[in-house]
Short mmCIF file of C-alpha atoms in Angstrom, two decimals:
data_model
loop_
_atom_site.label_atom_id
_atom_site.label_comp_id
_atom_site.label_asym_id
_atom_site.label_seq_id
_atom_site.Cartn_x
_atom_site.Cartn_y
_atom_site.Cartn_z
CA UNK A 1 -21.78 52.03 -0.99
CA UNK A 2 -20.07 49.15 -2.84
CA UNK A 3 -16.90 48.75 -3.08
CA UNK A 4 -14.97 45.76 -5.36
CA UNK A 5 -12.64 44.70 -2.75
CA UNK A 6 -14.77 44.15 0.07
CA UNK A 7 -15.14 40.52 0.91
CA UNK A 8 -17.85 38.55 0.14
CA UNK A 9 -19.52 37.28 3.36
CA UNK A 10 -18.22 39.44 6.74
CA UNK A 11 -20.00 38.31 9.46
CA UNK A 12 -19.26 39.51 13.07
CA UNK A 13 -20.86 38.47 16.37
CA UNK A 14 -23.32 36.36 14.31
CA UNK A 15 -25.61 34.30 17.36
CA UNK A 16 -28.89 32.25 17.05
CA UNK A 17 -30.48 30.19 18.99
CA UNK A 18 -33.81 28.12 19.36
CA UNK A 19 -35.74 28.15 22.49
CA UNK A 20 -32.71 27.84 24.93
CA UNK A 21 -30.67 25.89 22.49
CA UNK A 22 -27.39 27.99 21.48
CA UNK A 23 -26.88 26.82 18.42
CA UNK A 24 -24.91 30.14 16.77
CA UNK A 25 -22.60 31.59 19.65
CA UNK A 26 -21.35 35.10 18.24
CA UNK A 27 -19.15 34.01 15.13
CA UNK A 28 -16.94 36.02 12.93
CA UNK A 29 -16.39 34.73 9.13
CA UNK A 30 -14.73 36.43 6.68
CA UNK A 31 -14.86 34.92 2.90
CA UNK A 32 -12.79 36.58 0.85
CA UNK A 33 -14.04 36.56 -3.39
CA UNK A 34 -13.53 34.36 -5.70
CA UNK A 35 -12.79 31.53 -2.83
CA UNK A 36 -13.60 28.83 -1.28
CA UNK A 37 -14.27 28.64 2.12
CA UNK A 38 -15.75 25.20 3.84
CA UNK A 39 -16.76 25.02 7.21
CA UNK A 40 -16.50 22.06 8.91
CA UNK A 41 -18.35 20.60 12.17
CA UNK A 42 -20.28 17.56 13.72
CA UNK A 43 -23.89 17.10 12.93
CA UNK A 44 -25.56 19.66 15.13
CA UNK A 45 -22.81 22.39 15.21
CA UNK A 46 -24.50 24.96 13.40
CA UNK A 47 -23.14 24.66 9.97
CA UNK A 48 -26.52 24.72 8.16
CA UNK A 49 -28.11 27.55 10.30
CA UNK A 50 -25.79 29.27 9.51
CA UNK A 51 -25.88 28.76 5.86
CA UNK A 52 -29.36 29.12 6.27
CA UNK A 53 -28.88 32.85 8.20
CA UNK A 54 -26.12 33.97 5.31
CA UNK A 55 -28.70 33.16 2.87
CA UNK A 56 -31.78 34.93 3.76
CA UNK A 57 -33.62 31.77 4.92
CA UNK A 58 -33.91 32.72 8.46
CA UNK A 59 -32.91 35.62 10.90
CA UNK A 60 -30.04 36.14 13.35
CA UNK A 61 -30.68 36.93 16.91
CA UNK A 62 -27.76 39.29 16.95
CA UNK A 63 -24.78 40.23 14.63
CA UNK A 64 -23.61 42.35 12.12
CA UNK A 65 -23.05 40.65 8.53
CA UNK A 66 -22.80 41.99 5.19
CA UNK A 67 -23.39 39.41 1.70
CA UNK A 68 -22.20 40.29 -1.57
CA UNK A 69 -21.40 43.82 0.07
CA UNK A 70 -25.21 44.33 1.08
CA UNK A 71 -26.23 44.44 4.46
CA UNK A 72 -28.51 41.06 5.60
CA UNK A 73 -30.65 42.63 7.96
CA UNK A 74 -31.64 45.95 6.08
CA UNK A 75 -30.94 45.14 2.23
CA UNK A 76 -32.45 40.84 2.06
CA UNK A 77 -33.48 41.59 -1.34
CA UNK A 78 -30.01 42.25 -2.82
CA UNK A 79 -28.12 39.48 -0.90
CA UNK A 80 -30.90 37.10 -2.32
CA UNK A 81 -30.23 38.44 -5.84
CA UNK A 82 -26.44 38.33 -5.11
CA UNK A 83 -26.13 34.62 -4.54
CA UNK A 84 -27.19 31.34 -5.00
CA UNK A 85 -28.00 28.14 -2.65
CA UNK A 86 -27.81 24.10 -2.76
CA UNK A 87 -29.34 22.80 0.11
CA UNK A 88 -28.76 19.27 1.24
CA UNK A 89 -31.40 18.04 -0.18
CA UNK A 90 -32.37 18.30 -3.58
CA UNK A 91 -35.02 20.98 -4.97
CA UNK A 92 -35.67 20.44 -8.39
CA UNK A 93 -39.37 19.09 -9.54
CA UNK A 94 -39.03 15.03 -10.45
CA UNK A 95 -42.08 15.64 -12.66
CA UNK A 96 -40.65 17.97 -14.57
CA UNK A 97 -37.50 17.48 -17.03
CA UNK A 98 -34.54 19.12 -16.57
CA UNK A 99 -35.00 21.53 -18.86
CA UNK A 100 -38.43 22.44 -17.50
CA UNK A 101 -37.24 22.99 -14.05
CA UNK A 102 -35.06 25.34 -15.46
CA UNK A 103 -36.94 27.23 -17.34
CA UNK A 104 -39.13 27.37 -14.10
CA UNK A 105 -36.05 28.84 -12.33
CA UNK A 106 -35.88 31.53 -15.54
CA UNK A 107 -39.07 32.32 -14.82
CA UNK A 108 -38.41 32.97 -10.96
CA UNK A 109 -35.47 35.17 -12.06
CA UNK A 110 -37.96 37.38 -14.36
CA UNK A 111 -35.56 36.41 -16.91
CA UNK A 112 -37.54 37.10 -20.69
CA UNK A 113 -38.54 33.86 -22.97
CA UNK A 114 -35.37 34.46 -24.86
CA UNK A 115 -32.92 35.05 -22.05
CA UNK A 116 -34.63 31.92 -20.37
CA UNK A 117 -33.53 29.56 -23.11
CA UNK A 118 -30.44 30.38 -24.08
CA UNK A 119 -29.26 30.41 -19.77
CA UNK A 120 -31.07 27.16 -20.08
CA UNK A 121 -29.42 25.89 -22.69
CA UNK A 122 -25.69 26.93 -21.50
CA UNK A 123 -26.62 25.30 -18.37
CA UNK A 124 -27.36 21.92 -19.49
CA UNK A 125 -24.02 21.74 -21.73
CA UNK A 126 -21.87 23.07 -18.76
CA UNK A 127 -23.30 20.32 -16.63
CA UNK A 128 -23.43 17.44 -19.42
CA UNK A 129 -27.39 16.99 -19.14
CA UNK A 130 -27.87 18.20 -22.77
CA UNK A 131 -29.09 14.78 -23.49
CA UNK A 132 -31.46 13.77 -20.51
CA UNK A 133 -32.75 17.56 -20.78
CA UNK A 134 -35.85 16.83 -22.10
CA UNK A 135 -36.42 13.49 -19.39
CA UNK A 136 -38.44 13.52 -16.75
CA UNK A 137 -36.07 14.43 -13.57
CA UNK A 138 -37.67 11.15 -11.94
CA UNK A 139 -35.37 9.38 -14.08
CA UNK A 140 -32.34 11.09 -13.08
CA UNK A 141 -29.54 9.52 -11.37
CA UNK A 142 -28.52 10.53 -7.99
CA UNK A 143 -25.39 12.54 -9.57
CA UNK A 144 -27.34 13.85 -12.25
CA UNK A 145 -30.05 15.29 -10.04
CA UNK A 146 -27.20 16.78 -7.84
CA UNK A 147 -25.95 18.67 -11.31
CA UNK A 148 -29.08 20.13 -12.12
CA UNK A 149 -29.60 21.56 -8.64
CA UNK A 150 -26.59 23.34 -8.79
CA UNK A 151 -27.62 24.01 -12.12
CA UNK A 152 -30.68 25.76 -11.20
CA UNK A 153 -28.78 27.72 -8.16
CA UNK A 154 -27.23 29.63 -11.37
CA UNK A 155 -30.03 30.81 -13.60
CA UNK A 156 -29.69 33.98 -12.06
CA UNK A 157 -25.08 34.17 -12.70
CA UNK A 158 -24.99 34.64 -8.70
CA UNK A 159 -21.32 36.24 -7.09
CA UNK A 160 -21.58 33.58 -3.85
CA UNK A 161 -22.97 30.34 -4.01
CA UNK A 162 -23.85 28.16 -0.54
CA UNK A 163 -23.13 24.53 -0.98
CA UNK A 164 -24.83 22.71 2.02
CA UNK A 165 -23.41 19.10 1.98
CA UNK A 166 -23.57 18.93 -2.34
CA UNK A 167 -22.17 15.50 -2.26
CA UNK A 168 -23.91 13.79 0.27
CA UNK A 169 -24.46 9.90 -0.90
CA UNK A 170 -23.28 10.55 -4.43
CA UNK A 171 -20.28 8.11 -6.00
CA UNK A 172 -16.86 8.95 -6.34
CA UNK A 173 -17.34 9.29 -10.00
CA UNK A 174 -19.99 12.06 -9.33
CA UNK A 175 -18.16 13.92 -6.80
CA UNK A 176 -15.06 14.22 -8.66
CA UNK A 177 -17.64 15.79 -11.41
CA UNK A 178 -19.07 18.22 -8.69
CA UNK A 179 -15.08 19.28 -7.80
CA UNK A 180 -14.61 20.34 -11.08
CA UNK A 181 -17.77 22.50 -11.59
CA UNK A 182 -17.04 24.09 -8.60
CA UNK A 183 -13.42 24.29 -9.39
CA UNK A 184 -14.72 25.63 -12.36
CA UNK A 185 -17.10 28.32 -10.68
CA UNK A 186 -14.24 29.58 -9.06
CA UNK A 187 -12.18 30.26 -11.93
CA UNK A 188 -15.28 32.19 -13.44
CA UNK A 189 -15.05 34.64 -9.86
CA UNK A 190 -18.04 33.14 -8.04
CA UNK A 191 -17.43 32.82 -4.37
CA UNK A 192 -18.39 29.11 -2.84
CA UNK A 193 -19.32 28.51 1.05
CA UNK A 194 -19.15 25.08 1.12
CA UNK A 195 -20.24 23.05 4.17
CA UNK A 196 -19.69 19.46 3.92
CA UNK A 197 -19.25 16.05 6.20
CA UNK A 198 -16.13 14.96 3.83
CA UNK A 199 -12.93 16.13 4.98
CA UNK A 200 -11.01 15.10 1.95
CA UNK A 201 -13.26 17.59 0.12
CA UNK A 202 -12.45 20.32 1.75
CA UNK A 203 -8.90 19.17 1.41
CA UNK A 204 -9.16 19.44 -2.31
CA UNK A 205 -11.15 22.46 -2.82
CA UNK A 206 -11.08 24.82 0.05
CA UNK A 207 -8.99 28.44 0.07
CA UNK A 208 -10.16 28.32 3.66
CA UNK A 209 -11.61 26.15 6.50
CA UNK A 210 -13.04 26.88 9.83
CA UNK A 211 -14.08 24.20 12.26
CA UNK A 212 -17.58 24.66 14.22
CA UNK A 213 -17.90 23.06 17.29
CA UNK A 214 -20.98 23.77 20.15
CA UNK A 215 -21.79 26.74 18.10
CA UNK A 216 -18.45 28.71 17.94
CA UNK A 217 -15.32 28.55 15.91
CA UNK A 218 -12.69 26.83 17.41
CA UNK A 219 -10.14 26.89 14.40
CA UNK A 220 -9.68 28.55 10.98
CA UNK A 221 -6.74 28.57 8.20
CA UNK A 222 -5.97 26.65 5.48
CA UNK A 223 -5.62 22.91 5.16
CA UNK A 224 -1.53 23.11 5.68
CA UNK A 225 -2.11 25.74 8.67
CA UNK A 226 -4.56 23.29 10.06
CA UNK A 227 -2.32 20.31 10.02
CA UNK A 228 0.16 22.09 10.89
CA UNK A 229 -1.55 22.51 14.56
CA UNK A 230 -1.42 19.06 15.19
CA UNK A 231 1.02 16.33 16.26
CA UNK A 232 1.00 12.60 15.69
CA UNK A 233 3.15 12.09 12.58
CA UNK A 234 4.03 8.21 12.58
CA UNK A 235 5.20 5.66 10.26
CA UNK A 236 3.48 2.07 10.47
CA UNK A 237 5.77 -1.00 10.08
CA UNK A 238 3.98 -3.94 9.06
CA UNK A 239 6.61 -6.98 10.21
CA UNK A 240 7.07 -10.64 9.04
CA UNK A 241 6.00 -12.16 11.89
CA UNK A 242 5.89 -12.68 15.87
CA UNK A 243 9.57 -12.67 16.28
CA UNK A 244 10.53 -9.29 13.96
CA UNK A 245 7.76 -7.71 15.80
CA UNK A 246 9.22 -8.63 19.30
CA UNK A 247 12.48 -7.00 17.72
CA UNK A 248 11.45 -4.17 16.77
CA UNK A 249 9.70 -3.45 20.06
CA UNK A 250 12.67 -3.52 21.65
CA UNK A 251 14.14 -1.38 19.05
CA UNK A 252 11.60 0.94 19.21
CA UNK A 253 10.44 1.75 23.03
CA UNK A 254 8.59 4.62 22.32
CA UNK A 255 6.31 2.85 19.63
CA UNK A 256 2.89 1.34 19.46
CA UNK A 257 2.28 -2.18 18.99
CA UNK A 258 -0.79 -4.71 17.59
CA UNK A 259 0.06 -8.10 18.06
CA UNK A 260 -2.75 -9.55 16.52
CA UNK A 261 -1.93 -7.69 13.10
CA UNK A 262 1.95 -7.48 13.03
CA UNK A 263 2.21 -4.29 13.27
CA UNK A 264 4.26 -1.41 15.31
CA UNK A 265 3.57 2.51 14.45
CA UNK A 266 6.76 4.56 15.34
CA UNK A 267 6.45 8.54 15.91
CA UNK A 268 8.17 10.01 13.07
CA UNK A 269 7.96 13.56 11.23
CA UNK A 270 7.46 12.84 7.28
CA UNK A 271 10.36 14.80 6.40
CA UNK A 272 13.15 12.91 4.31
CA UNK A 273 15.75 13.56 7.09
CA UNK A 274 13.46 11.73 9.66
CA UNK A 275 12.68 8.97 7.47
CA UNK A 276 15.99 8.19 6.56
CA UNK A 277 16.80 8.32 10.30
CA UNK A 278 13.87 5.51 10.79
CA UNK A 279 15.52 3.31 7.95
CA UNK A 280 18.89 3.21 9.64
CA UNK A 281 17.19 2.29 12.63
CA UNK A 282 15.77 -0.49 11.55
CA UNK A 283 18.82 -1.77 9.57
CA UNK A 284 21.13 -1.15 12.68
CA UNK A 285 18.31 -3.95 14.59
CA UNK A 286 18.36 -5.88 11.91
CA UNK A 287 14.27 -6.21 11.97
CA UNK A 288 12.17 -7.97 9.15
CA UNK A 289 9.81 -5.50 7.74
CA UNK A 290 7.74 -6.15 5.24
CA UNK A 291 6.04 -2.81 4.35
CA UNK A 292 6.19 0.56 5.62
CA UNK A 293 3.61 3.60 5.57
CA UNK A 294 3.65 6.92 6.33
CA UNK A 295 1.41 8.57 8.23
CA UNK A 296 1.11 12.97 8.61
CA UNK A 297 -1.68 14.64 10.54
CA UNK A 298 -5.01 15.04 8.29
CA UNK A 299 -8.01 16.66 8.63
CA UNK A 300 -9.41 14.01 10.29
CA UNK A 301 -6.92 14.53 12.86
CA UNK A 302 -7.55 17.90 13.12
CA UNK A 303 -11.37 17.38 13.01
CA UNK A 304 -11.22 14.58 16.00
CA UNK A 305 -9.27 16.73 18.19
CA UNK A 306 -11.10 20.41 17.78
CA UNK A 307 -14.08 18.73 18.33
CA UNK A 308 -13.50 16.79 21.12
CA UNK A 309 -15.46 13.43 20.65
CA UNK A 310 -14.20 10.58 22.47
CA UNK A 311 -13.98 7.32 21.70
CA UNK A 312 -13.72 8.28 17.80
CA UNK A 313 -10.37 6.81 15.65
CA UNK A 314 -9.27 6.22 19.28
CA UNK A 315 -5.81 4.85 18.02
CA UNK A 316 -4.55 7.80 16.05
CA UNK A 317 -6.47 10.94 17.89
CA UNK A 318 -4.57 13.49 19.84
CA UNK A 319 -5.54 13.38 23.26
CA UNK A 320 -7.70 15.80 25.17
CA UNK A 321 -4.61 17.28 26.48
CA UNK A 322 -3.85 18.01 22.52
CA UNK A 323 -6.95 19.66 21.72
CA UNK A 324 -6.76 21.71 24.90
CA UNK A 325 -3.31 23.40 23.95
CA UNK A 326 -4.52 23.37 19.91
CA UNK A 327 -7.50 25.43 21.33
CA UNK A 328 -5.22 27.71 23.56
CA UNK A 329 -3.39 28.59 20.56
CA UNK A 330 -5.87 29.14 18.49
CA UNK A 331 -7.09 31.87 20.67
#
């Protein structure tokens, strides 16, 4: 039976592999409604099987998961007409306009004439393609043909859309437009899984974000918890020249030094009390600085050392011995 405040995806012990490839290693994911939750991980970590599992596409070897309150394995017809999916790549017909393709989708949706064109029409004003509607989609721009495939994802007013990479090669213009739709969506009550390669974008828009790595989770929480996790705060001095950067070596033992481009990076939290600390530091030596910048743990940080790929921002990722103890915690 359904009940309002069950989550939207639960998925426990979730495993798939491929011949003897593990690619799914018994994950749990809980997305609460109205959310969004990103997952995260290196090409080849699983992140589109298991969009592609959660969504009907293909089978799990094993698990329990319930979509949209419906069980996957017994009920695929009402998680399909529970939610909605952007793949990577886009599906809409380049033949067709944008208004044919969909009016297509209306059609796939059994939706009547009537009910066809006036989703149609709400469609292309919500996602500003009321004026190329009646162009052929082989005209579209790379941002615009992004649009209408999320567009078409929502003929049939799905509770949990999949996002699989949406902004993959588009501008900054045209992801800052696909934000806001899907800041948007979520304001209507529609639940996103988002899987993406941008780590700012998650940043911005996730409720939640887990990290995939060799098929299992090695990390979930929000951004903050996330950052939280890891060390490395530092502030980067950029010095006049040879002889304030000699100083303010001496000044500062503990730091990290580049000759070649003037500059020292000192460990420092990016709380006010810490900074001010730094600044009477480097009065009290006397050093020539030109600029400062501060510098707090990211996602990238937190990305580089769940994941555990070497030789990858090499000068500001945690070392193994980092990602080791983040992982211990984390379990």
């Amino acid at each position: 039976m359904s009940t309002s405040h069950a989550p939207a995806i639960r998925a426990t012990g979730l495993r798939k592999s491929f011949g003897t490839h593990v690619v799914l290693d018994g994950i749990d994911l809980t997305v609460e409604r109205g959310t969004v939750f990103a997952l995260l991980g290196p090409n080849g970590a699983g992140k589109t099987t298991t969009v592609q599992i959660l969504s009907t596409l293909i089978s799990a070897d094993a698990g329990d998961v319930r979509v949209a309150d419906h069980d996957l394995a017994t009920e695929p017809d009402a998680v399909r007409a529970a939610i909605g999916v952007t793949g990577q790549f886009s599906a809409v017909d380049a033949l067709l306009t944008g208004a044919e393709n969909l009016l297509l989708m209306a059609d796939l949706h059994h939706l009547d004439r009537k009910q066809g064109r006036i989703r149609a029409r709400d469609l292309l004003e919500r996602f500003d393609l009321v004026e190329a509607a009646g162009k052929p989609v082989a005209t579209y721009s790379g941002g615009m043909r992004r649009r209408l495939d999320l567009a078409m994802g929502l003929v049939g007013s799905p509770r949990i859309v999949f996002l699989d990479e949406p902004t993959a090669g588009l501008d900054p213009r045209s992801r800052q437009t696909m934000w806001q739709i899907v800041r948007d969506l979520v304001a209507d009550g529609v639940t996103i899984f988002l899987t993406t390669q941008y780590l700012d974008e998650a940043d911005h828009l996730a409720d939640r974000i887990a990290v995939l790595d060799h098929g299992t989770l090695v990390a979930e929480g929000t951004a903050a918890e996330l950052k939280r996790l890891i060390p490395g705060g530092h502030v980067s001095l950029q010095l006049a020249n040879a002889d304030a950067l000699g100083a303010a070596a001496l000044a500062f033992g503990e730091a990290a030094v580049n000759a070649d481009q003037l500059t020292i990076q000192v460990p420092c939290e990016s709380s006010t009390t810490a900074l001010r600390a730094l600044l009477d530091r480097i009065d009290a030596a006397a050093v020539a600085v030109d600029t400062l910048s501060v510098h707090s743990p990211d996602l990238d940080d937190v990305f580089l050392a769940l994941t555990d790929r070497p030789g990858e921002r090499a000068s500001t990722a945690p070392p193994a011995s980092t990602a080791t103890r983040i992982k211990e915690t984390l379990r």
